[in-house]
XYZ file of C-alpha atoms in Angstrom:
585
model
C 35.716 -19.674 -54.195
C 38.997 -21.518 -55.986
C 39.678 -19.075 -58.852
C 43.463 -19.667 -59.959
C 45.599 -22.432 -58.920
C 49.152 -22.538 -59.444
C 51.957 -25.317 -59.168
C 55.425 -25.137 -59.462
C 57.682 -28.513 -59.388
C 55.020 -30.504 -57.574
C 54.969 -34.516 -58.234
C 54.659 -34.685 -62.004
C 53.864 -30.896 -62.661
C 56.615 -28.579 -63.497
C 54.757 -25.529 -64.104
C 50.996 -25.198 -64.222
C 48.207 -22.488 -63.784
C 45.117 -23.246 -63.815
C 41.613 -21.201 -63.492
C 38.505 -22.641 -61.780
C 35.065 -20.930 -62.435
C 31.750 -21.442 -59.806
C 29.646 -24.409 -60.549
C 30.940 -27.887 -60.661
C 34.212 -28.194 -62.086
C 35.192 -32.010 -63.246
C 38.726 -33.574 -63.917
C 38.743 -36.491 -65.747
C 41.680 -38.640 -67.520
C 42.849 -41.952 -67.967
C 44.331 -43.690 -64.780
C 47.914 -42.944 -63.587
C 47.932 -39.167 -65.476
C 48.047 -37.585 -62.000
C 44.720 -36.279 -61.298
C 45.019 -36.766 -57.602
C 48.384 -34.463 -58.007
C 45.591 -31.612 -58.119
C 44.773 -31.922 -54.870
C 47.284 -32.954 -52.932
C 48.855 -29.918 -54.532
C 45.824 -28.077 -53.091
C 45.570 -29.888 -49.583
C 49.576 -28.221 -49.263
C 48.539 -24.759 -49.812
C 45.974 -24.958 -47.317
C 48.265 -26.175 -44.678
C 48.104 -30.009 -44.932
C 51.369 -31.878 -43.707
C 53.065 -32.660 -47.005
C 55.118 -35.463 -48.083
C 58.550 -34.433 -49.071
C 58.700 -37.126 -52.084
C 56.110 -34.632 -53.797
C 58.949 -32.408 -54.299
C 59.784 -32.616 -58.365
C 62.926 -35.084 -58.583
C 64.956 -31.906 -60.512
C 63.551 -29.792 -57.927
C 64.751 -28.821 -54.219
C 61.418 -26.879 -53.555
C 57.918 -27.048 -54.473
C 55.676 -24.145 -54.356
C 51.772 -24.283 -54.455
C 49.485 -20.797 -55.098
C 45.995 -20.101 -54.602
C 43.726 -17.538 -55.322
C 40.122 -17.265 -53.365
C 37.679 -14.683 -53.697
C 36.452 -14.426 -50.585
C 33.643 -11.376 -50.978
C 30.965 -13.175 -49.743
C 32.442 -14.713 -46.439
C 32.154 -12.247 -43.952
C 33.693 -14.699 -41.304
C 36.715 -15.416 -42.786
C 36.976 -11.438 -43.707
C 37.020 -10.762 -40.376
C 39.633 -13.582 -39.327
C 41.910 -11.527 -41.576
C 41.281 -8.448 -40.839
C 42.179 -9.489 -37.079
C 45.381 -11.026 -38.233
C 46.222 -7.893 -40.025
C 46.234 -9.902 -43.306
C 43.668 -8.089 -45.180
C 41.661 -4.845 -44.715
C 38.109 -4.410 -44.260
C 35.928 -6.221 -46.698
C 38.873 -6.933 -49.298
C 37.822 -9.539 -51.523
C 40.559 -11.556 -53.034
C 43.245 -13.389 -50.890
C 46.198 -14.763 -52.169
C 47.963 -17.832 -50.749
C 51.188 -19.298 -51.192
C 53.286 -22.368 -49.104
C 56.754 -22.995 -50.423
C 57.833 -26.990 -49.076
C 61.802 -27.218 -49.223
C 63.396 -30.844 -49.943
C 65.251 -30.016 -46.220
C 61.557 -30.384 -44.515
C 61.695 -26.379 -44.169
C 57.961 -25.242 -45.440
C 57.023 -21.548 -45.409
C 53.772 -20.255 -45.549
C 51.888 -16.654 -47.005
C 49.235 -15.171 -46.767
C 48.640 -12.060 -48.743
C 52.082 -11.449 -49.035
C 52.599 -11.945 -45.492
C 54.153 -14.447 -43.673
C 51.909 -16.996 -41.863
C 52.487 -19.711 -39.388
C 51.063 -23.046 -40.612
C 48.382 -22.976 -37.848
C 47.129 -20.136 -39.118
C 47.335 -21.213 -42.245
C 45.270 -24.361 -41.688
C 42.775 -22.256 -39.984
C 42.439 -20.026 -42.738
C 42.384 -22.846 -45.065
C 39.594 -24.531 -43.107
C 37.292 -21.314 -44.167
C 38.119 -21.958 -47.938
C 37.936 -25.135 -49.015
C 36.708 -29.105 -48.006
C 37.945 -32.089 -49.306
C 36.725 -34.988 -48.967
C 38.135 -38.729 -50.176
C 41.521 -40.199 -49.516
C 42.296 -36.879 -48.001
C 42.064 -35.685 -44.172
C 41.055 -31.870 -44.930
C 37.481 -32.447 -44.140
C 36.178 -29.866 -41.425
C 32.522 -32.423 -41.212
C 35.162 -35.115 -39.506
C 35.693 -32.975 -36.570
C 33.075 -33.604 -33.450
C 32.989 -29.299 -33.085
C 32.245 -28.489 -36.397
C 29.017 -31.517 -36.325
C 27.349 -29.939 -33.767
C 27.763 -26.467 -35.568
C 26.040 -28.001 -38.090
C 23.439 -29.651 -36.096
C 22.988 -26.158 -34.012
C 22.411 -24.283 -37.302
C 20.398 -27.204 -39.198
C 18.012 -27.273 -35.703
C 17.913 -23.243 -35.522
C 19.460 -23.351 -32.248
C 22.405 -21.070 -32.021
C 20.221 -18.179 -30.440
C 19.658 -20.633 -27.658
C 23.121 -22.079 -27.333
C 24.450 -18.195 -27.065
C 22.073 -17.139 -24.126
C 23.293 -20.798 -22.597
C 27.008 -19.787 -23.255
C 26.254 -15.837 -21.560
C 24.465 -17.336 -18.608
C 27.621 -19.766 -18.070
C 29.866 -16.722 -18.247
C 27.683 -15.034 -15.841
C 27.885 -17.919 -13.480
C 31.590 -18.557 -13.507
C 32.037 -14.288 -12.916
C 29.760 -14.782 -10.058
C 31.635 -18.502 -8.914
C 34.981 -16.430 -9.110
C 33.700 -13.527 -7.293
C 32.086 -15.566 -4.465
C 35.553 -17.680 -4.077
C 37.591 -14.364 -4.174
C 35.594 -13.571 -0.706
C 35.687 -17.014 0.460
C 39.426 -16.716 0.447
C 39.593 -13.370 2.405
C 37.183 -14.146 4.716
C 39.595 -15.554 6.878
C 42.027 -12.931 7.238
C 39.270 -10.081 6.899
C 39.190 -9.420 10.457
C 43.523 -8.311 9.621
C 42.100 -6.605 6.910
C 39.782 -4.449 8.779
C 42.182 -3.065 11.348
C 44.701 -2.355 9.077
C 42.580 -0.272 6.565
C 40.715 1.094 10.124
C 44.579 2.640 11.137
C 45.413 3.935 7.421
C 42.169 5.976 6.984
C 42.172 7.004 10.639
C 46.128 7.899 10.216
C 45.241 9.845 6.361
C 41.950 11.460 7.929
C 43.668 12.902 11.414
C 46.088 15.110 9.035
C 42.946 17.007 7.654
C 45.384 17.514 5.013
C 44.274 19.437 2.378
C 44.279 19.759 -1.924
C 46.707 22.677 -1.654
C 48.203 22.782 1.493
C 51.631 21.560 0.658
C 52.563 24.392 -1.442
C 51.233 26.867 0.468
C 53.344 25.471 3.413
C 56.538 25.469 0.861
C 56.052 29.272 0.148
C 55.643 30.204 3.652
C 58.203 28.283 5.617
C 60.589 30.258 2.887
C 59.102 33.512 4.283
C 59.317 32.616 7.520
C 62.955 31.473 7.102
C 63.951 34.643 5.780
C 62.111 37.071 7.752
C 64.774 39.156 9.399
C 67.161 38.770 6.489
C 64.380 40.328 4.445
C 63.369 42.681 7.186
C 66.918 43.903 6.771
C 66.966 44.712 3.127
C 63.342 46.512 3.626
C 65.037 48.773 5.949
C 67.818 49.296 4.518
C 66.143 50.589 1.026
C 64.268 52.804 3.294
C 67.204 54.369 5.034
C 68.559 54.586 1.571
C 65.137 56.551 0.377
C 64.682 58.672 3.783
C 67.773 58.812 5.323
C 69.009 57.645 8.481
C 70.842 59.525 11.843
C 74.570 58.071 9.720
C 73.971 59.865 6.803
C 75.099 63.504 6.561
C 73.380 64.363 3.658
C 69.783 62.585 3.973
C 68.443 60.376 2.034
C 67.476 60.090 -1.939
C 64.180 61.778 -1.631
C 66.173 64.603 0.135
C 68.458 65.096 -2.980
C 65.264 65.203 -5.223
C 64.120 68.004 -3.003
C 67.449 69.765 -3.465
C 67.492 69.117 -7.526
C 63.753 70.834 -7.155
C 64.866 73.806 -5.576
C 67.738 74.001 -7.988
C 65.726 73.611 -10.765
C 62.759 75.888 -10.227
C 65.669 78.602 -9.699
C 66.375 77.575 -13.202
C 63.075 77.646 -14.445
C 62.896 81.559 -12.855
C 66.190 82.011 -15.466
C 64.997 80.375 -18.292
C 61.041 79.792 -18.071
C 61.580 77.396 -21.115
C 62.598 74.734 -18.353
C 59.636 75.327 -16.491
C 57.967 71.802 -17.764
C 61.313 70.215 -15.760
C 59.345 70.921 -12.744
C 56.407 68.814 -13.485
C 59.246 65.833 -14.308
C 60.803 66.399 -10.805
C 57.843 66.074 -9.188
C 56.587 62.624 -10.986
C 59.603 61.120 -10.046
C 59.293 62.877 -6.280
C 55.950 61.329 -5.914
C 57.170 57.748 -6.890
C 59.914 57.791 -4.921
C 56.743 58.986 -1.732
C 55.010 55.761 -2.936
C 57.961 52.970 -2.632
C 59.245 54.778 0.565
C 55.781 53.910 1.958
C 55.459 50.434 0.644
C 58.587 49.807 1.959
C 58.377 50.807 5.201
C 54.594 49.119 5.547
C 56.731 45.690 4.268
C 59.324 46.020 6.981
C 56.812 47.057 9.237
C 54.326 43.713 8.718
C 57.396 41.218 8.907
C 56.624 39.092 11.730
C 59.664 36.851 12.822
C 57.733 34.349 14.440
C 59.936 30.823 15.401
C 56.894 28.775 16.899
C 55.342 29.528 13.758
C 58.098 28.514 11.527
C 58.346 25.399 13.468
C 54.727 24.252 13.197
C 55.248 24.872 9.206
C 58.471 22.453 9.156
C 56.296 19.683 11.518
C 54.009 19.706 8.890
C 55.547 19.625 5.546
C 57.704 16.607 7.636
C 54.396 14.875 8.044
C 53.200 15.251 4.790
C 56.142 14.296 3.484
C 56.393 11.115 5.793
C 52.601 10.056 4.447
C 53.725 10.302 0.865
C 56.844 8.193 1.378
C 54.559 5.624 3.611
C 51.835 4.742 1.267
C 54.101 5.955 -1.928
C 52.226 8.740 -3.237
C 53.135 11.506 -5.089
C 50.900 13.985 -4.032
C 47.866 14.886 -1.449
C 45.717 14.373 -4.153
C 46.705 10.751 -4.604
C 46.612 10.616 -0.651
C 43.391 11.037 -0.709
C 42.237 8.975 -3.312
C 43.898 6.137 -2.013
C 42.510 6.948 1.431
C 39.086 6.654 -0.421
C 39.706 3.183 -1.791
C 40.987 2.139 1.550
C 37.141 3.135 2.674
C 35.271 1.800 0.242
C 37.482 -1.839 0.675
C 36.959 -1.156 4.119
C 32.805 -0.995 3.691
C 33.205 -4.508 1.427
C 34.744 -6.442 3.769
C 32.307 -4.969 6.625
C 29.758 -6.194 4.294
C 31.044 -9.429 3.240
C 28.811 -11.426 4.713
C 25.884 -10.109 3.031
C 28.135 -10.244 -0.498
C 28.653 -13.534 0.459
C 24.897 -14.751 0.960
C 23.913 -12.399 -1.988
C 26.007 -14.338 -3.872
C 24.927 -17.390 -3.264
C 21.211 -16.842 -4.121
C 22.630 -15.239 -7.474
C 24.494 -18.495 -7.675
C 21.452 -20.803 -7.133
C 19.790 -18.809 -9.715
C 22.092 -18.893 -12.432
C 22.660 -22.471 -12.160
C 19.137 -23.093 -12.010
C 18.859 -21.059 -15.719
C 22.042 -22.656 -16.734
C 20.532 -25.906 -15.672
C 17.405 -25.707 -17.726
C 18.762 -24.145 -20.951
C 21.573 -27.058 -21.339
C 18.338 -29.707 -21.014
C 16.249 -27.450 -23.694
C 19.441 -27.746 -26.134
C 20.199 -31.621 -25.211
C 16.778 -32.100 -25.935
C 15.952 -30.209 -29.238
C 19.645 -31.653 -30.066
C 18.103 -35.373 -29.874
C 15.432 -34.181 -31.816
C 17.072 -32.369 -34.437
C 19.711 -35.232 -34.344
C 16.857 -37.732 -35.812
C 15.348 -36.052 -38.175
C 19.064 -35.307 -39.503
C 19.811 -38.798 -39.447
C 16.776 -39.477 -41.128
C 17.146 -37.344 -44.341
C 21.427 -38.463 -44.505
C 19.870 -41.901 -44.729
C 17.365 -40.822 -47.556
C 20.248 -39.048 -49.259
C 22.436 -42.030 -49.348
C 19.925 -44.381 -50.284
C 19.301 -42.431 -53.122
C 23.330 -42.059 -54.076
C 23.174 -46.458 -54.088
C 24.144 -46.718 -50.176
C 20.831 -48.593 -49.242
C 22.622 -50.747 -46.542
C 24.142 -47.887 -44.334
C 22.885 -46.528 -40.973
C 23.779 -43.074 -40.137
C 23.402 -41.524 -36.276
C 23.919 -37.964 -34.413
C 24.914 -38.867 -31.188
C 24.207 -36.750 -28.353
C 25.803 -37.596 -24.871
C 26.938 -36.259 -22.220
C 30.703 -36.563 -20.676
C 31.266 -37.339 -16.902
C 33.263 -34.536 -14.857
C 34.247 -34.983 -10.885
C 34.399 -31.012 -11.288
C 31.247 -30.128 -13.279
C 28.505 -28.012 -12.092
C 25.574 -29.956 -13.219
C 24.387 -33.144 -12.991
C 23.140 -35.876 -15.156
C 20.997 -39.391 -13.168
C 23.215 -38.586 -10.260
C 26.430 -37.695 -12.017
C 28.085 -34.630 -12.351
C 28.846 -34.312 -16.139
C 31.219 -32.015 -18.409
C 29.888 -28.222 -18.644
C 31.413 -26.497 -22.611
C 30.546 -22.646 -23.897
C 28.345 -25.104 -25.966
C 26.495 -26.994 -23.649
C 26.627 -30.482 -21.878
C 26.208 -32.363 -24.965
C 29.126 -34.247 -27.111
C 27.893 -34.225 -30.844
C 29.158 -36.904 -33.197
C 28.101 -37.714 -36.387
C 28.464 -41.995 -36.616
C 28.127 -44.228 -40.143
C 28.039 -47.739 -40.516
C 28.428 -48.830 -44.208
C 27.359 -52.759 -43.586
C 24.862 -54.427 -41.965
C 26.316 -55.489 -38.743
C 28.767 -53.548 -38.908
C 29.030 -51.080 -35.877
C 28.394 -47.536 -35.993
C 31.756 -45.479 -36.240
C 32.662 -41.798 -35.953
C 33.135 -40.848 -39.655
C 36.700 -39.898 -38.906
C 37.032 -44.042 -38.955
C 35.935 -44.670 -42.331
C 38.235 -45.922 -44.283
C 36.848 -46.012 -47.795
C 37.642 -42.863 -49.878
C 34.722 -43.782 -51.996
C 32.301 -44.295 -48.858
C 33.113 -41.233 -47.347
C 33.069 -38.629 -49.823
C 29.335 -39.934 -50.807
C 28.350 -39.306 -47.025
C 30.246 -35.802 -47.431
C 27.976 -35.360 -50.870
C 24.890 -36.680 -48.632
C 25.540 -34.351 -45.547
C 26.642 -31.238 -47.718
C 23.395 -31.614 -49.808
C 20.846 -31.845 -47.102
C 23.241 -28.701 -45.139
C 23.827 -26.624 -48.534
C 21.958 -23.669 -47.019
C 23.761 -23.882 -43.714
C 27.281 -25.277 -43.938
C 29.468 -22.038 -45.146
C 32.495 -23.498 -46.631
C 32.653 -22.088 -50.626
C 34.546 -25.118 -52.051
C 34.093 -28.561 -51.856
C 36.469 -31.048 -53.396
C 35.704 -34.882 -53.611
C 37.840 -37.284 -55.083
C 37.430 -41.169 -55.667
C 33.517 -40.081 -55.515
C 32.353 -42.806 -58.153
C 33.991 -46.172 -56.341
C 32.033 -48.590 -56.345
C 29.013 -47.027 -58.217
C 28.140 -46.815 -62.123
C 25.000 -46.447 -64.699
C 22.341 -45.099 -63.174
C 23.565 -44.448 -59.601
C 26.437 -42.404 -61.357
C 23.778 -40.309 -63.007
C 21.829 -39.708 -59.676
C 25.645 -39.009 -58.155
C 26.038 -36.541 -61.090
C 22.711 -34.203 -60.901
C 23.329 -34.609 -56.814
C 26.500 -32.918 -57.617
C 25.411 -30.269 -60.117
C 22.762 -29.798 -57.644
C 25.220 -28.972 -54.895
C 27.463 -26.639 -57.066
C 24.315 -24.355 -57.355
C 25.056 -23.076 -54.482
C 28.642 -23.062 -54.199
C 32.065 -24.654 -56.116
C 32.543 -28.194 -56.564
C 35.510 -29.710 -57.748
C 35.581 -33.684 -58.547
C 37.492 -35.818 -60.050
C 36.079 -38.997 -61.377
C 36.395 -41.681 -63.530
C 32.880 -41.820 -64.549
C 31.392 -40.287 -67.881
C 27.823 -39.612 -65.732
C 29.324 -37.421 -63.744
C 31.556 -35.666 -65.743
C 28.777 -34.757 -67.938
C 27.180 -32.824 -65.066
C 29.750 -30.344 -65.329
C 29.519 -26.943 -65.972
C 33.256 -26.806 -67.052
C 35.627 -30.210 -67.372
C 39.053 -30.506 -67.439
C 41.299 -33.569 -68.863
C 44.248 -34.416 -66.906
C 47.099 -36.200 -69.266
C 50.606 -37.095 -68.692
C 53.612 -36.644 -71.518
C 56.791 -38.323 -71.554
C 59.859 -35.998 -73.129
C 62.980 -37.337 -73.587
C 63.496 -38.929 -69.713
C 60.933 -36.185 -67.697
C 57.614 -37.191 -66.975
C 54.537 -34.194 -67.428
C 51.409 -34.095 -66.139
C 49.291 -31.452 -67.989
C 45.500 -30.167 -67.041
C 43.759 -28.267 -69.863
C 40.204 -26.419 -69.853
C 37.862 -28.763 -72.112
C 36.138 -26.991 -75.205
C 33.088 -28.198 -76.189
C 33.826 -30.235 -78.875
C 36.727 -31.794 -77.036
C 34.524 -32.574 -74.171
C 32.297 -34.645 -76.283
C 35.426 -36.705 -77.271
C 36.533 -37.280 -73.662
C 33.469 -38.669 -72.617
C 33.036 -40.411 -75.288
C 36.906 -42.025 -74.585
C 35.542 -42.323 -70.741
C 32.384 -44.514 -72.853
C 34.501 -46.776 -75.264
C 38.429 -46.815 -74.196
C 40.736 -44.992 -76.816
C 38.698 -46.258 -79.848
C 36.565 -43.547 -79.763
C 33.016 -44.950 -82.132
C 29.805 -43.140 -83.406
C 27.902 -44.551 -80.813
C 30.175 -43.197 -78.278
C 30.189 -39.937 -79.154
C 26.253 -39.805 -79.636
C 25.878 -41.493 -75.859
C 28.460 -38.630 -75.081
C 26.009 -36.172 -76.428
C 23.026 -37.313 -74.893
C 24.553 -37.315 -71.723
C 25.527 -33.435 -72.486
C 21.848 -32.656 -73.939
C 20.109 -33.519 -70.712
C 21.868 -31.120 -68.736
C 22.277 -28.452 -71.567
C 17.876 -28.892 -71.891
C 17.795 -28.855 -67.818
C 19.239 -25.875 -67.483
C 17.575 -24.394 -70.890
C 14.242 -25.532 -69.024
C 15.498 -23.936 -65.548
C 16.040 -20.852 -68.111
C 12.737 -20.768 -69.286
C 10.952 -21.119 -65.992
C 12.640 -17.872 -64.217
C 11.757 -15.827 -66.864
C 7.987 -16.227 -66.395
C-alpha cells in the first residue's frame, strides 16, 4: 500500500508530500490544476520511461519518492530479500528515481541503488494504473492467464504440468547425451579398458609410496650407516688399533679406582652404585649397536626394485595428473563405473525411451486437462466481465479469454496434426480481448485506445478478481469519461467496493464518485509572481462538502448544492454505519 508520496520539481510541483491512507482515496479539482501530474509523478518512481519536459523549467532534476508498506506481500518480500534489498519480512520499502534534464535517471531502492529493470519489476508488485497510462500488469498476455489459472483454481495442476515437462526435457537431454556417444563408444571402451587395466596391474596401494620413500633412503645409505654403527661400537668396546680399549674399558678402570677410594673414605661408597648405572647403560647401547650394524643388509637388487617403483608411481601420477594414490584410485573407479555405462548403453538407451513415451504421454494429457478447464474457466470469466460492465453503463461491449495454441516445427506435442508451442505453463496462449462497439472486432486490451474505456474494464476485471489478483494499489484515472448520474453512482460504490479490499486511488471529475471516498483530496494550481504551483491538500470534512458541491454547481457554490453534496456523503456515511451495525451482531 501507497503511504507517502513525495515530489520534488516535477511538472507544476515544486515541493510536495503527500500521505495516502487504505480505502479509496479520490483527487478531484477543476480542469488544467494538474491532477494527472500525480501520477505521472508516480508512474516515474515505479520505473516508467519519463518525459524529460516533466522536469520543473527552474529545475535540472526531478526527483519522485515513495513509500509502500509492503507487510502483507510475501512475494514481493521475498523478491527483495533475493536482491539483497530488504531483510526477511521487513515491512516498509522506500523508493526513490532521480530523472536528470541530461536523460541520466537513477534509481533506489531502500537506499540502494537499482537498475530500472529491477525497478519496474519491483514496481509491478506495488502498484496498477490504469487510464492514459501503460503501467497496467492486466495488459500483459502472462499476467491474464495468471489470473485465469488462479480465478479457475488451476495452478496445482499447471505446477505438476510444469514438473513433468522438466522431467521430460532431463530425460530428452540425457537420452541425446548417449545418442551422441554412441558412436564413438566403442573408442571409449578400449581406452577406459587400457587405463583401469594399466591403474589395476600396479596393485598399488593407499600407503605404499611413502613407505617406498623411507626405505629406498635406508637402502641408499646402508653401508654409510653400517659404518657409523661400527664405528660407535669400536668407540664403546674397543678395537685391535686402540691401545687403551674402548670407553666401557675406562669405566672399568674409574671402578676399580673408585672402590679403592671408597675402601679410604667409605663416605664415597654410594659412587659405586653411580659407576655402575652408567656401566650398565653404556652394556645396553654397545648391544643395540652392534645388533643395528649387525641387521644392515646392503642389498642392490633390492634398492633397485624400490627406485622401479617409486618411478612408476610417479609416472602414473604425472599421466593421469594426480596427486596422490588415493586420487589414482578414485579416478580408476570412475573410469569403471563410465566403463559399465557405456557397456550398458544400450539398455540406458531403450530405458530411456519407454521413460520418454511415458512422460510425454502424462505431459500430453495434463496440457489437454488445463486447455480444457482453461476454455471453461475462460467463459464463465467472460461472462461475469460482461455483467460487470453492463452494470458500469458498457451494455454494448463483448469481452473474450482466448485460449489457443501456437504452432512450433520443434514442439513435442501435437495439436489436429500439428506440432504446437510447449511453455512451463502449458500449450495454451491466454489473452484477454474487448470490443467496445458493436461490430467492432475483438482486440487484445493492450489496443484500446480510450483511457476512459479501459480503466472501466480494469474496474470490471479487478472487481470480479479482488480475491485473487495481488497487486495492493490500483490507480485509475479518466475513470468517469463518458459516464454521469446514475452510472457514476454505480461507478462510485463499484469503487468503494473494490478499495475494501485493497487501495484505490482515482481521480475524477465526477461528484458521484468522489463522494465514495473514504478520504478526498483537491488538486489546485496558484500563480505567484511568474511560477506556476500545483498544490494537493487532504480534504476536511467540511471542505469536502464544499468541493462537491463546486463539482455540483461550478464556482457559485448554492444551498442546493451543498445539500445534494450532503446527501451524496450521507449514503455512504449510513452504508457503512449500517455495515457497522451488522458485524456487531
Amino acid at each position: 500500500m501507497l503511504q507517502i508520496l513525495k515530489i520534488t520539481n516535477f511538472a507544476l510541483i515544486d515541493n510536495l508530500e503527500l500521505s495516502f491512507a487504505p480505502g479509496l482515496n479520490v483527487l478531484t479539482g477543476e480542469t488544467g490544476t494538474g491532477k494527472s501530474i500525480l501520477i505521472d509523478a508516480l508512474a516515474q518512481v515505479l520505473g516508467e520511461r519519463t518525459d524529460l519536459s516533466n522536469i520543473r523549467t527552474d529545475a535540472e532534476t526531478s526527483v519522485v519518492e515513495a513509500v509502500f508498506d509492503i507487510g502483507a506481500n510475501q512475494h514481493l518480500q521475498q523478491l527483495l530479500a533475493t536482491a539483497g534489498l530488504a531483510a526477511d519480512g521487513e515491512s516498509e520499502l522506500l523508493v526513490r528515481r532521480e530523472v536528470a534534464r541530461t536523460g541520466r535517471t537513477r534509481a533506489w531502492v531502500n537506499n540502494n541503488i537499482v537498475t530500472i529493470n529491477l525497478l519496474q519489476k519491483i514496481g509491478a508488485e506495488l502498484v496498477d494504473i490504469h487510464g492514459q497510462h501503460q503501467h497496467q500488469s492486466l495488459l500483459h498476455p502472462s499476467k491474464q492467464l495468471d489470473l485465469l489459472d488462479n480465478f479457475a483454481g488451476l495452478l496445482s495442476l499447471r505446477n505438476e504440468f510444469e514438473n513433468t515437462l522438466v522431467r521430460y526435457r532431463s530425460l530428452e537431454q540425457e537420452l541425446l547425451a548417449l545418442m551422441q556417444t554412441q558412436a564413438d563408444m566403442i573408442r571409449q571402451q578400449e581406452t577406459l579398458q587400457y587405463q583401469i587395466a594399466e591403474v589395476q596391474n600396479a596393485e598399488l596401494q593407499e600407503n605404499e609410496e611413502p613407505e617406498l620413500s623411507a626405505e629406498r633412503q635406508l637402502l641408499s645409505q646402508a653401508e654409510k650407516r653400517q659404518l657409523l654403527a661400527a664405528k660407535a661400537v669400536d668407540e664403546l668396546y674397543g678395537s685391535e688399533y686402540q691401545s687403551f680399549g674402548g670407553l666401557l674399558s675406562g669405566i672399568n678402570r674409574v671402578r676399580l679406582a673408585i672402590e679403592e677410594l671408597a675402601q679410604l673414605d667409605p663416605t664415597q661408597q654410594s659412587l659405586i652404585a653411580d659407576i655402575e648405572q652408567i656401566k650398565s647403560g653404556l652394556d645396553e647401547l654397545y648391544r643395540a649397536l652392534r645388533t643395528y650394524r649387525d641387521n644392515i643388509v646392503i642389498d642392490p637388487n633390492r634398492l633397485e626394485w624400490v627406485e622401479e617403483r617409486l618411478a612408476l608411481i610417479q609416472k602414473l601420477k604425472r599421466k593421469y595428473a594426480c596427486e596422490s594414490i588415493s586420487a589414482l584410485m578414485v579416478l580408476k573407479k570412475n573410469w569403471e563405473e563410465n566403463l559399465y555405462n557405456l557397456t550398458h548403453q544400450e539398455e540406458r538407451i531403450a530405458a530411456l525411451r519407454k521413460q520418454l513415451d511415458i512422460t510425454k504421454k502424462t505431459l500430453s494429457d495434463l496440457a489437454w486437462q488445463l486447455s480444457a478447464k482453461r476454455n471453461q474457466a475462460g467463459k464463465k470469466l467472460a461472462q461475469l466481465i460482461a455483467s460487470e460492465l453492463n452494470e458500469l453503463g458498457m451494455t454494448k461491449t463483448r469481452f473474450q479469454v482466448d485460449v489457443n495454441q501456437k504452432t512450433n516445427p520443434n514442439g513435442i506435442l501435437e495439436y489436429q496434426g500439428e506440432k504446437i508451442a510447449v511453455m512451463a505453463t502449458g500449450i495454451d496462449q491466454i489473452e484477454f480481448l474487448f470490443s467496445a462497439n458493436p461490430g467492432e472486432e475483438l482486440k487484445p486490451l493492450a489496443k484500446i485506445v480510450s483511457g476512459g474505456e479501459l480503466s472501466r474494464v480494469m474496474l470490471a476485471i479487478k472487481t470480479i478478481l479482488a480475491k485473487i489478483d495481488d497487486i495492493p494499489t490500483l490507480v485509475f484515472d479518466e475513470i468517469d469519461v463518458g459516464i454521469g448520474g446514475a452510472m457514476a453512482q454505480v461507478v462510485g460504490k463499484k469503487l468503494r467496493q473494490l478499495s475494501e479490499s485493497r487501495q484505490v486511488i482515482v481521480i475524477t471529475h465526477l461528484p458521484q464518485i468522489a463522494a465514495a471516498a473514504h478520504n478526498h483530496y483537491r488538486v489546485t494550481k496558484t500563480q505567484l509572481k511568474t511560477k506556476t504551483f500545483t498544490t494537493i491538500h487532504h480534504l476536511d470534512s467540511q471542505a469536502r462538502t464544499n468541493e462537491l458541491a463546486r463539482m455540483l454547481s461550478g464556482e457559485s457554490i448554492t444551498p442546493t448544492a451543498i445539500h445534494h453534496a450532503e446527501s451524496l456523503l450521507e449514503e455512504y456515511r449510513s452504508s457503512k454505519s449500517n455495515k457497522k451495525k451488522k458485524n456487531t451482531l
